[in-house]
Amino acid sequence: MYSLFNEPIWGTQGANITFPKYQRAIQGLRQNLEKVIEYNRTYPRAVDSGHFLVKLLQSLNVPLSMDVNIYRDRVEEAAEGASMAFNMTSSLYRGRVFSPGLFYGPGSYEIVIAHSEEFDLRGIEDNWEDLCPVTFLTHPKTDLGMDTPIGFQTNGEEGLTIVLVNIPMLAVQYRMWRIREWHQNNEAQRTIMQFMSSYPLNNALHSQLDLAILNRFMAVYRGDPRGMSMVRKPYTLTRWEAELDFGLDQYAEDLQKRKYTFDHFLSVFKGVSSWTLRDAIRIPRMVPTRQVTWALAMSRARVVDFLLDWTKENNVDRNKGYCNDIQLETSRMLNDSALRSSLPRWAYPAWEDLFKEIVAKAKSVR
């Protein structure tokens, strides 16, 4: 199940389906996001000195004076030990489930996955501000408020959140930021706590918002309520909820008539930051060991559960191959005693119940 939506797809099925209200809302949300990110960089809010990511960065102990290429390699060498020390899930270590959540606070059950996927260092002096070392694979939020994920519950929506942290990218971004502080603000340098909220967590809003739109579509399709940010902000954002929901409802009605594959279904929707919402849930390259596949599979559960329902309700025969693969792969995981022993003990009951339900749904479609 975790292997879905990662490989390139061929053909343009669904690529030309557009609804003006949806497109207008996406453009408007992009402008809102640019405004929020710029404000957070200009007026950074400091996270707590004991914040998870602050402590993670401080533990690396790699000199910032190194050449950036060497620095990145040294951080990658240190990242494995650091991620295990902080109970992050990775290809080498099963990690733990954090509750309350590190990013969304009470009501959020969070798995933090460490990885070191390669990224381009060419031109890093000019583009380091746009790096996104912290991204989301799944979260329960549907609101469009763009609240920085610094550890507070902001809209009442609760559930599973899975976060990716590219440790070398995080360290490189911090190095570039600190060097700028030395040169431009030496007498009154900002703190690492301010860096964290103005860059890594601020830039995480890109993936947070795209996933919120995906979650919002599933809520619109099912007639479920949508969340609203409860945070009062020092700036005004244009409200796009009504226009976006109208466009999503048009998609929901249109997609009931079409026979898309799972891959093409998600490619219909353009994202605010990702080219499509399929791209928004791409898993980075990592070795798929038992220590991490349990978490990667859980990151797919929400959208796979929805697509199984959609396939059955609309009798999409061409997805039966997907359903067969999902049933076989998920059943294999459930029967893998070594994999079960790799899970954090606290997570196993929820993981087992969730996957049994997916197997049952996949079997019913077949």
mmCIF file of C-alpha atoms in Angstrom:
data_model
loop_
_atom_site.group_PDB
_atom_site.id
_atom_site.type_symbol
_atom_site.label_atom_id
_atom_site.label_comp_id
_atom_site.label_asym_id
_atom_site.label_seq_id
_atom_site.Cartn_x
_atom_site.Cartn_y
_atom_site.Cartn_z
ATOM 1 C CA MET A 1 0.000 0.000 0.000
ATOM 2 C CA TYR A 2 2.874 2.347 0.755
ATOM 3 C CA SER A 3 4.154 1.791 -2.803
ATOM 4 C CA LEU A 4 1.153 3.577 -4.331
ATOM 5 C CA PHE A 5 1.412 7.069 -5.879
ATOM 6 C CA ASN A 6 5.208 7.215 -6.028
ATOM 7 C CA GLU A 7 6.064 6.265 -9.596
ATOM 8 C CA PRO A 8 5.435 8.475 -12.658
ATOM 9 C CA ILE A 9 2.173 7.788 -14.451
ATOM 10 C CA TRP A 10 1.615 7.791 -18.182
ATOM 11 C CA GLY A 11 -1.171 9.411 -20.095
ATOM 12 C CA THR A 12 -3.196 12.566 -19.532
ATOM 13 C CA GLN A 13 -6.409 11.041 -18.253
ATOM 14 C CA GLY A 14 -8.183 13.735 -16.246
ATOM 15 C CA ALA A 15 -5.474 16.337 -16.831
ATOM 16 C CA ASN A 16 -7.776 18.733 -18.689
ATOM 17 C CA ILE A 17 -10.642 18.681 -16.198
ATOM 18 C CA THR A 18 -10.874 22.116 -14.615
ATOM 19 C CA PHE A 19 -13.561 24.029 -12.819
ATOM 20 C CA PRO A 20 -13.166 27.812 -12.708
ATOM 21 C CA LYS A 21 -14.173 28.216 -9.067
ATOM 22 C CA TYR A 22 -11.675 25.592 -7.975
ATOM 23 C CA GLN A 23 -8.897 27.192 -10.024
ATOM 24 C CA ARG A 24 -9.755 30.632 -8.668
ATOM 25 C CA ALA A 25 -9.731 29.322 -5.082
ATOM 26 C CA ILE A 26 -6.347 27.625 -5.609
ATOM 27 C CA GLN A 27 -4.860 30.839 -6.967
ATOM 28 C CA GLY A 28 -6.323 32.805 -4.075
ATOM 29 C CA LEU A 29 -5.028 30.324 -1.512
ATOM 30 C CA ARG A 30 -1.584 30.548 -3.104
ATOM 31 C CA GLN A 31 -1.635 34.309 -2.566
ATOM 32 C CA ASN A 32 -2.777 33.807 1.035
ATOM 33 C CA LEU A 33 0.045 31.326 1.628
ATOM 34 C CA GLU A 34 2.651 33.714 0.251
ATOM 35 C CA LYS A 35 1.342 36.397 2.601
ATOM 36 C CA VAL A 36 1.431 34.115 5.641
ATOM 37 C CA ILE A 37 4.934 32.824 4.922
ATOM 38 C CA GLU A 38 6.285 36.338 4.409
ATOM 39 C CA TYR A 39 4.700 37.541 7.649
ATOM 40 C CA ASN A 40 6.100 34.603 9.626
ATOM 41 C CA ARG A 41 9.577 35.287 8.278
ATOM 42 C CA THR A 42 9.375 38.979 9.058
ATOM 43 C CA TYR A 43 7.849 38.588 12.528
ATOM 44 C CA PRO A 44 8.986 35.141 13.695
ATOM 45 C CA ARG A 45 7.363 33.565 16.711
ATOM 46 C CA ALA A 46 9.868 31.636 18.802
ATOM 47 C CA VAL A 47 9.084 28.020 19.557
ATOM 48 C CA ASP A 48 9.935 26.678 23.001
ATOM 49 C CA SER A 49 13.637 26.119 23.680
ATOM 50 C CA GLY A 50 12.851 22.468 24.322
ATOM 51 C CA HIS A 51 11.099 21.979 20.964
ATOM 52 C CA PHE A 52 11.763 18.597 19.369
ATOM 53 C CA LEU A 53 13.384 20.023 16.226
ATOM 54 C CA VAL A 54 15.491 22.517 18.173
ATOM 55 C CA LYS A 55 16.920 19.724 20.299
ATOM 56 C CA LEU A 56 17.431 17.563 17.209
ATOM 57 C CA LEU A 57 19.462 20.277 15.472
ATOM 58 C CA GLN A 58 21.506 21.020 18.563
ATOM 59 C CA SER A 59 22.397 17.345 18.918
ATOM 60 C CA LEU A 60 24.104 17.112 15.508
ATOM 61 C CA ASN A 61 27.273 18.931 16.583
ATOM 62 C CA VAL A 62 28.673 19.469 13.073
ATOM 63 C CA PRO A 63 30.682 22.716 12.591
ATOM 64 C CA LEU A 64 28.795 25.290 10.535
ATOM 65 C CA SER A 65 32.077 26.599 9.104
ATOM 66 C CA MET A 66 32.489 23.566 6.844
ATOM 67 C CA ASP A 67 31.913 23.744 3.098
ATOM 68 C CA VAL A 68 28.209 23.173 2.551
ATOM 69 C CA ASN A 69 28.734 19.941 0.588
ATOM 70 C CA ILE A 70 30.951 18.453 3.294
ATOM 71 C CA TYR A 71 28.597 19.765 5.963
ATOM 72 C CA ARG A 72 25.650 17.997 4.377
ATOM 73 C CA ASP A 73 27.546 14.710 4.205
ATOM 74 C CA ARG A 74 28.677 14.963 7.827
ATOM 75 C CA VAL A 75 25.127 15.659 8.966
ATOM 76 C CA GLU A 76 23.881 12.644 7.028
ATOM 77 C CA GLU A 77 26.420 10.490 8.869
ATOM 78 C CA ALA A 78 25.210 11.863 12.210
ATOM 79 C CA ALA A 79 21.515 11.740 11.308
ATOM 80 C CA GLU A 80 21.003 8.015 11.875
ATOM 81 C CA GLY A 81 22.149 8.110 15.482
ATOM 82 C CA ALA A 82 20.336 11.369 16.186
ATOM 83 C CA SER A 83 17.036 10.147 14.777
ATOM 84 C CA MET A 84 17.128 7.015 16.932
ATOM 85 C CA ALA A 85 18.030 9.046 20.021
ATOM 86 C CA PHE A 86 14.923 11.157 19.413
ATOM 87 C CA ASN A 87 12.647 8.146 18.764
ATOM 88 C CA MET A 88 12.059 9.020 15.129
ATOM 89 C CA THR A 89 10.930 6.286 12.773
ATOM 90 C CA SER A 90 13.365 5.430 9.979
ATOM 91 C CA SER A 91 14.618 2.548 7.868
ATOM 92 C CA LEU A 92 16.750 1.550 10.856
ATOM 93 C CA TYR A 93 14.444 2.176 13.796
ATOM 94 C CA ARG A 94 10.723 1.751 14.481
ATOM 95 C CA GLY A 95 10.447 4.961 16.517
ATOM 96 C CA ARG A 96 7.370 5.789 18.558
ATOM 97 C CA VAL A 97 3.990 7.478 18.327
ATOM 98 C CA PHE A 98 4.021 10.940 19.912
ATOM 99 C CA SER A 99 0.910 11.926 21.862
ATOM 100 C CA PRO A 100 0.127 14.719 22.400
ATOM 101 C CA GLY A 101 1.504 15.644 19.014
ATOM 102 C CA LEU A 102 4.728 17.573 18.528
ATOM 103 C CA PHE A 103 3.210 19.568 15.669
ATOM 104 C CA TYR A 104 -0.562 19.640 16.277
ATOM 105 C CA GLY A 105 -0.729 19.206 20.025
ATOM 106 C CA PRO A 106 -3.479 17.429 22.022
ATOM 107 C CA GLY A 107 -5.654 15.065 20.003
ATOM 108 C CA SER A 108 -2.924 14.464 17.422
ATOM 109 C CA TYR A 109 -1.124 11.116 17.303
ATOM 110 C CA GLU A 110 2.087 11.673 15.409
ATOM 111 C CA ILE A 111 4.730 9.541 13.756
ATOM 112 C CA VAL A 112 7.875 11.449 12.787
ATOM 113 C CA ILE A 113 9.868 9.805 9.990
ATOM 114 C CA ALA A 114 13.528 10.737 9.513
ATOM 115 C CA HIS A 115 15.074 10.522 6.058
ATOM 116 C CA SER A 116 18.034 11.861 4.112
ATOM 117 C CA GLU A 117 16.744 12.043 0.545
ATOM 118 C CA GLU A 118 19.189 13.848 -1.730
ATOM 119 C CA PHE A 119 18.516 17.473 -2.614
ATOM 120 C CA ASP A 120 20.316 19.836 -4.973
ATOM 121 C CA LEU A 121 22.926 22.090 -3.375
ATOM 122 C CA ARG A 122 23.570 24.060 -6.544
ATOM 123 C CA GLY A 123 22.552 27.660 -6.007
ATOM 124 C CA ILE A 124 21.859 26.978 -2.331
ATOM 125 C CA GLU A 125 22.927 30.522 -1.419
ATOM 126 C CA ASP A 126 19.935 31.834 -3.372
ATOM 127 C CA ASN A 127 17.233 29.245 -2.664
ATOM 128 C CA TRP A 128 17.838 27.968 0.894
ATOM 129 C CA GLU A 129 14.854 29.935 2.191
ATOM 130 C CA ASP A 130 12.498 27.814 0.085
ATOM 131 C CA LEU A 131 13.727 24.420 1.289
ATOM 132 C CA CYS A 132 11.040 22.294 2.948
ATOM 133 C CA PRO A 133 12.805 19.919 5.346
ATOM 134 C CA VAL A 134 9.576 19.314 7.294
ATOM 135 C CA THR A 135 6.615 17.994 5.288
ATOM 136 C CA PHE A 136 3.406 16.105 6.009
ATOM 137 C CA LEU A 137 2.372 12.767 4.526
ATOM 138 C CA THR A 138 -1.017 12.783 6.207
ATOM 139 C CA HIS A 139 -2.904 14.804 8.800
ATOM 140 C CA PRO A 140 -6.578 15.182 9.819
ATOM 141 C CA LYS A 141 -6.979 18.922 9.140
ATOM 142 C CA THR A 142 -9.448 20.361 6.632
ATOM 143 C CA ASP A 143 -9.229 24.050 7.530
ATOM 144 C CA LEU A 144 -7.550 26.634 5.283
ATOM 145 C CA GLY A 145 -6.267 28.847 8.090
ATOM 146 C CA MET A 146 -2.565 28.093 7.527
ATOM 147 C CA ASP A 147 -1.703 27.918 11.222
ATOM 148 C CA THR A 148 1.984 27.196 11.721
ATOM 149 C CA PRO A 149 2.342 23.673 13.208
ATOM 150 C CA ILE A 150 4.244 24.619 16.369
ATOM 151 C CA GLY A 151 2.502 22.194 18.713
ATOM 152 C CA PHE A 152 -0.952 23.623 19.399
ATOM 153 C CA GLN A 153 -4.444 22.329 18.612
ATOM 154 C CA THR A 154 -5.938 25.071 16.435
ATOM 155 C CA ASN A 155 -9.163 23.736 14.928
ATOM 156 C CA GLY A 156 -10.450 20.803 16.976
ATOM 157 C CA GLU A 157 -9.790 18.161 14.293
ATOM 158 C CA GLU A 158 -7.944 15.168 15.722
ATOM 159 C CA GLY A 159 -6.327 12.014 14.445
ATOM 160 C CA LEU A 160 -3.197 10.531 12.904
ATOM 161 C CA THR A 161 -0.441 12.781 11.580
ATOM 162 C CA ILE A 162 2.697 11.536 9.856
ATOM 163 C CA VAL A 163 5.557 13.975 9.404
ATOM 164 C CA LEU A 164 8.710 13.664 7.309
ATOM 165 C CA VAL A 165 11.919 15.358 8.452
ATOM 166 C CA ASN A 166 14.847 15.511 6.045
ATOM 167 C CA ILE A 167 17.576 15.968 8.657
ATOM 168 C CA PRO A 168 20.418 17.028 6.302
ATOM 169 C CA MET A 169 18.111 19.546 4.607
ATOM 170 C CA LEU A 170 17.027 20.930 7.981
ATOM 171 C CA ALA A 171 20.657 21.352 9.038
ATOM 172 C CA VAL A 172 21.707 22.958 5.746
ATOM 173 C CA GLN A 173 18.843 25.432 5.945
ATOM 174 C CA TYR A 174 19.862 26.315 9.497
ATOM 175 C CA ARG A 175 23.508 26.717 8.457
ATOM 176 C CA MET A 176 22.604 29.112 5.645
ATOM 177 C CA TRP A 177 20.281 31.083 7.928
ATOM 178 C CA ARG A 178 22.884 31.361 10.701
ATOM 179 C CA ILE A 179 25.558 32.554 8.271
ATOM 180 C CA ARG A 180 23.177 35.272 7.077
ATOM 181 C CA GLU A 181 22.547 36.270 10.691
ATOM 182 C CA TRP A 182 26.291 36.558 11.270
ATOM 183 C CA HIS A 183 26.703 38.845 8.276
ATOM 184 C CA GLN A 184 23.515 40.914 8.370
ATOM 185 C CA ASN A 185 22.396 40.944 11.982
ATOM 186 C CA ASN A 186 25.495 40.222 13.995
ATOM 187 C CA GLU A 187 24.716 42.524 16.923
ATOM 188 C CA ALA A 188 21.173 41.219 17.445
ATOM 189 C CA GLN A 189 21.014 37.733 15.976
ATOM 190 C CA ARG A 190 17.757 35.867 16.085
ATOM 191 C CA THR A 191 17.601 32.558 17.910
ATOM 192 C CA ILE A 192 17.350 29.000 16.697
ATOM 193 C CA MET A 193 13.837 28.990 18.185
ATOM 194 C CA GLN A 194 12.878 31.867 15.853
ATOM 195 C CA PHE A 195 14.543 30.135 12.919
ATOM 196 C CA MET A 196 12.422 27.052 13.505
ATOM 197 C CA SER A 197 9.100 28.892 13.295
ATOM 198 C CA SER A 198 10.088 31.210 10.442
ATOM 199 C CA TYR A 199 11.587 28.618 8.080
ATOM 200 C CA PRO A 200 11.157 24.825 8.594
ATOM 201 C CA LEU A 201 7.748 24.951 10.286
ATOM 202 C CA ASN A 202 6.657 27.934 8.222
ATOM 203 C CA ASN A 203 7.560 26.185 4.965
ATOM 204 C CA ALA A 204 5.723 23.070 6.177
ATOM 205 C CA LEU A 205 2.556 25.050 5.437
ATOM 206 C CA HIS A 206 3.006 24.130 1.754
ATOM 207 C CA SER A 207 2.330 20.445 2.337
ATOM 208 C CA GLN A 208 -0.080 21.121 5.211
ATOM 209 C CA LEU A 209 -2.337 23.165 2.940
ATOM 210 C CA ASP A 210 -2.294 20.753 -0.004
ATOM 211 C CA LEU A 211 -3.229 17.868 2.282
ATOM 212 C CA ALA A 212 -5.968 19.983 3.861
ATOM 213 C CA ILE A 213 -7.454 20.443 0.379
ATOM 214 C CA LEU A 214 -7.314 16.682 -0.233
ATOM 215 C CA ASN A 215 -8.959 16.040 3.141
ATOM 216 C CA ARG A 216 -11.525 18.714 2.367
ATOM 217 C CA PHE A 217 -12.448 17.029 -0.910
ATOM 218 C CA MET A 218 -13.020 13.722 0.869
ATOM 219 C CA ALA A 219 -15.188 15.537 3.435
ATOM 220 C CA VAL A 220 -17.200 17.299 0.710
ATOM 221 C CA TYR A 221 -17.722 14.017 -1.160
ATOM 222 C CA ARG A 222 -18.913 12.246 1.986
ATOM 223 C CA GLY A 223 -20.917 15.176 3.312
ATOM 224 C CA ASP A 224 -18.745 15.450 6.432
ATOM 225 C CA PRO A 225 -18.182 18.718 8.323
ATOM 226 C CA ARG A 226 -15.099 20.804 7.580
ATOM 227 C CA GLY A 227 -12.862 22.427 10.170
ATOM 228 C CA MET A 228 -12.203 26.101 10.792
ATOM 229 C CA SER A 229 -9.104 27.658 12.349
ATOM 230 C CA MET A 230 -9.750 29.118 15.787
ATOM 231 C CA VAL A 231 -6.579 31.243 15.765
ATOM 232 C CA ARG A 232 -6.907 35.032 15.616
ATOM 233 C CA LYS A 233 -4.331 36.450 13.239
ATOM 234 C CA PRO A 234 -2.669 39.882 13.001
ATOM 235 C CA TYR A 235 -3.367 40.014 9.279
ATOM 236 C CA THR A 236 -6.367 39.523 7.027
ATOM 237 C CA LEU A 237 -6.698 36.614 4.641
ATOM 238 C CA THR A 238 -9.242 36.350 1.852
ATOM 239 C CA ARG A 239 -11.733 33.609 2.650
ATOM 240 C CA TRP A 240 -11.864 30.913 -0.025
ATOM 241 C CA GLU A 241 -13.789 28.162 1.775
ATOM 242 C CA ALA A 242 -17.095 28.670 -0.059
ATOM 243 C CA GLU A 243 -15.532 28.931 -3.505
ATOM 244 C CA LEU A 244 -13.229 25.973 -2.927
ATOM 245 C CA ASP A 245 -16.048 23.796 -1.605
ATOM 246 C CA PHE A 246 -18.206 24.705 -4.610
ATOM 247 C CA GLY A 247 -15.386 23.620 -6.931
ATOM 248 C CA LEU A 248 -14.746 20.442 -4.940
ATOM 249 C CA ASP A 249 -18.437 19.617 -5.092
ATOM 250 C CA GLN A 250 -18.277 19.981 -8.882
ATOM 251 C CA TYR A 251 -15.346 17.580 -8.946
ATOM 252 C CA ALA A 252 -17.201 15.154 -6.673
ATOM 253 C CA GLU A 253 -20.199 15.114 -9.015
ATOM 254 C CA ASP A 254 -18.044 14.829 -12.131
ATOM 255 C CA LEU A 255 -15.808 12.074 -10.776
ATOM 256 C CA GLN A 256 -18.785 9.845 -10.046
ATOM 257 C CA LYS A 257 -19.283 9.586 -13.815
ATOM 258 C CA ARG A 258 -15.671 8.788 -14.680
ATOM 259 C CA LYS A 259 -13.723 5.564 -14.404
ATOM 260 C CA TYR A 260 -10.347 6.783 -13.268
ATOM 261 C CA THR A 261 -7.574 4.679 -11.825
ATOM 262 C CA PHE A 262 -6.429 5.554 -8.312
ATOM 263 C CA ASP A 263 -3.376 7.311 -9.712
ATOM 264 C CA HIS A 264 -5.261 9.418 -12.236
ATOM 265 C CA PHE A 265 -7.965 10.258 -9.702
ATOM 266 C CA LEU A 266 -5.521 12.138 -7.470
ATOM 267 C CA SER A 267 -3.810 13.721 -10.469
ATOM 268 C CA VAL A 268 -7.004 15.565 -11.414
ATOM 269 C CA PHE A 269 -6.583 18.049 -8.574
ATOM 270 C CA LYS A 270 -4.020 20.816 -8.865
ATOM 271 C CA GLY A 271 -2.393 21.730 -5.578
ATOM 272 C CA VAL A 272 -1.455 25.102 -4.164
ATOM 273 C CA SER A 273 2.229 24.132 -3.926
ATOM 274 C CA SER A 274 2.363 20.648 -5.467
ATOM 275 C CA TRP A 275 1.654 20.202 -9.149
ATOM 276 C CA THR A 276 -1.122 17.756 -8.241
ATOM 277 C CA LEU A 277 -2.438 16.319 -4.991
ATOM 278 C CA ARG A 278 -0.925 12.987 -6.012
ATOM 279 C CA ASP A 279 2.481 14.660 -5.834
ATOM 280 C CA ALA A 280 1.617 16.041 -2.389
ATOM 281 C CA ILE A 281 1.677 12.542 -0.856
ATOM 282 C CA ARG A 282 4.825 11.236 -2.533
ATOM 283 C CA ILE A 283 7.042 9.223 -0.194
ATOM 284 C CA PRO A 284 10.752 10.088 -0.313
ATOM 285 C CA ARG A 285 13.274 7.503 -1.394
ATOM 286 C CA MET A 286 14.229 5.296 1.530
ATOM 287 C CA VAL A 287 14.944 1.630 2.138
ATOM 288 C CA PRO A 288 11.526 -0.030 2.794
ATOM 289 C CA THR A 289 12.456 -2.025 5.882
ATOM 290 C CA ARG A 290 9.967 -3.367 8.413
ATOM 291 C CA GLN A 291 11.008 -0.594 10.784
ATOM 292 C CA VAL A 292 9.465 2.052 8.523
ATOM 293 C CA THR A 293 6.934 0.360 6.221
ATOM 294 C CA TRP A 294 4.335 0.137 8.999
ATOM 295 C CA ALA A 295 4.343 3.938 9.206
ATOM 296 C CA LEU A 296 4.490 4.527 5.449
ATOM 297 C CA ALA A 297 1.501 2.243 4.971
ATOM 298 C CA MET A 298 -0.433 4.126 7.643
ATOM 299 C CA SER A 299 0.286 7.372 5.795
ATOM 300 C CA ARG A 300 -1.682 5.976 2.847
ATOM 301 C CA ALA A 301 -4.593 4.614 4.873
ATOM 302 C CA ARG A 302 -6.867 7.672 4.834
ATOM 303 C CA VAL A 303 -6.757 8.201 1.070
ATOM 304 C CA VAL A 304 -6.768 4.477 0.211
ATOM 305 C CA ASP A 305 -9.841 3.958 2.404
ATOM 306 C CA PHE A 306 -11.588 6.763 0.521
ATOM 307 C CA LEU A 307 -10.585 5.469 -2.922
ATOM 308 C CA LEU A 308 -11.847 1.981 -2.071
ATOM 309 C CA ASP A 309 -15.213 3.455 -1.112
ATOM 310 C CA TRP A 310 -15.306 5.549 -4.287
ATOM 311 C CA THR A 311 -14.402 2.554 -6.462
ATOM 312 C CA LYS A 312 -17.116 0.381 -4.957
ATOM 313 C CA GLU A 313 -19.817 3.087 -5.024
ATOM 314 C CA ASN A 314 -19.125 3.913 -8.670
ATOM 315 C CA ASN A 315 -18.300 0.391 -9.869
ATOM 316 C CA VAL A 316 -14.886 1.291 -11.307
ATOM 317 C CA ASP A 317 -13.777 -2.054 -12.697
ATOM 318 C CA ARG A 318 -10.375 -0.791 -13.835
ATOM 319 C CA ASN A 319 -9.338 -0.356 -10.168
ATOM 320 C CA LYS A 320 -9.850 -3.985 -9.274
ATOM 321 C CA GLY A 321 -6.163 -4.616 -9.936
ATOM 322 C CA TYR A 322 -5.299 -1.917 -7.397
ATOM 323 C CA CYS A 323 -7.736 -3.451 -4.921
ATOM 324 C CA ASN A 324 -6.210 -6.883 -5.391
ATOM 325 C CA ASP A 325 -2.698 -5.513 -4.808
ATOM 326 C CA ILE A 326 -3.856 -3.589 -1.730
ATOM 327 C CA GLN A 327 -5.530 -6.664 -0.267
ATOM 328 C CA LEU A 328 -2.497 -8.884 -0.867
ATOM 329 C CA GLU A 329 0.058 -6.358 0.373
ATOM 330 C CA THR A 330 -1.941 -5.400 3.456
ATOM 331 C CA SER A 331 -2.737 -9.031 4.322
ATOM 332 C CA ARG A 332 0.943 -9.873 3.996
ATOM 333 C CA MET A 333 1.807 -7.076 6.409
ATOM 334 C CA LEU A 334 -0.825 -8.219 8.901
ATOM 335 C CA ASN A 335 0.570 -11.756 8.826
ATOM 336 C CA ASP A 336 4.205 -10.680 9.108
ATOM 337 C CA SER A 337 5.165 -11.433 12.729
ATOM 338 C CA ALA A 338 8.548 -9.716 12.302
ATOM 339 C CA LEU A 339 6.795 -6.582 11.082
ATOM 340 C CA ARG A 340 4.336 -6.683 13.986
ATOM 341 C CA SER A 341 7.225 -6.902 16.421
ATOM 342 C CA SER A 342 8.751 -3.832 14.753
ATOM 343 C CA LEU A 343 5.765 -1.668 15.609
ATOM 344 C CA PRO A 344 5.687 0.450 18.735
ATOM 345 C CA ARG A 345 3.542 -1.541 21.162
ATOM 346 C CA TRP A 346 1.145 1.369 21.665
ATOM 347 C CA ALA A 347 0.498 1.630 17.919
ATOM 348 C CA TYR A 348 -0.221 -2.019 17.159
ATOM 349 C CA PRO A 349 -3.971 -2.263 18.033
ATOM 350 C CA ALA A 350 -4.884 0.803 15.935
ATOM 351 C CA TRP A 351 -2.626 -0.352 13.086
ATOM 352 C CA GLU A 352 -4.175 -3.846 13.063
ATOM 353 C CA ASP A 353 -7.790 -2.593 13.167
ATOM 354 C CA LEU A 354 -7.173 -0.059 10.409
ATOM 355 C CA PHE A 355 -5.533 -2.551 8.089
ATOM 356 C CA LYS A 356 -8.128 -5.260 8.667
ATOM 357 C CA GLU A 357 -10.800 -2.782 7.621
ATOM 358 C CA ILE A 358 -8.865 -1.911 4.461
ATOM 359 C CA VAL A 359 -8.428 -5.592 3.595
ATOM 360 C CA ALA A 360 -12.169 -6.159 4.014
ATOM 361 C CA LYS A 361 -13.002 -3.192 1.779
ATOM 362 C CA ALA A 362 -10.517 -4.219 -0.892
ATOM 363 C CA LYS A 363 -11.900 -7.759 -0.885
ATOM 364 C CA SER A 364 -15.467 -6.492 -1.228
ATOM 365 C CA VAL A 365 -14.538 -4.502 -4.344
ATOM 366 C CA ARG A 366 -12.914 -7.505 -5.972
#
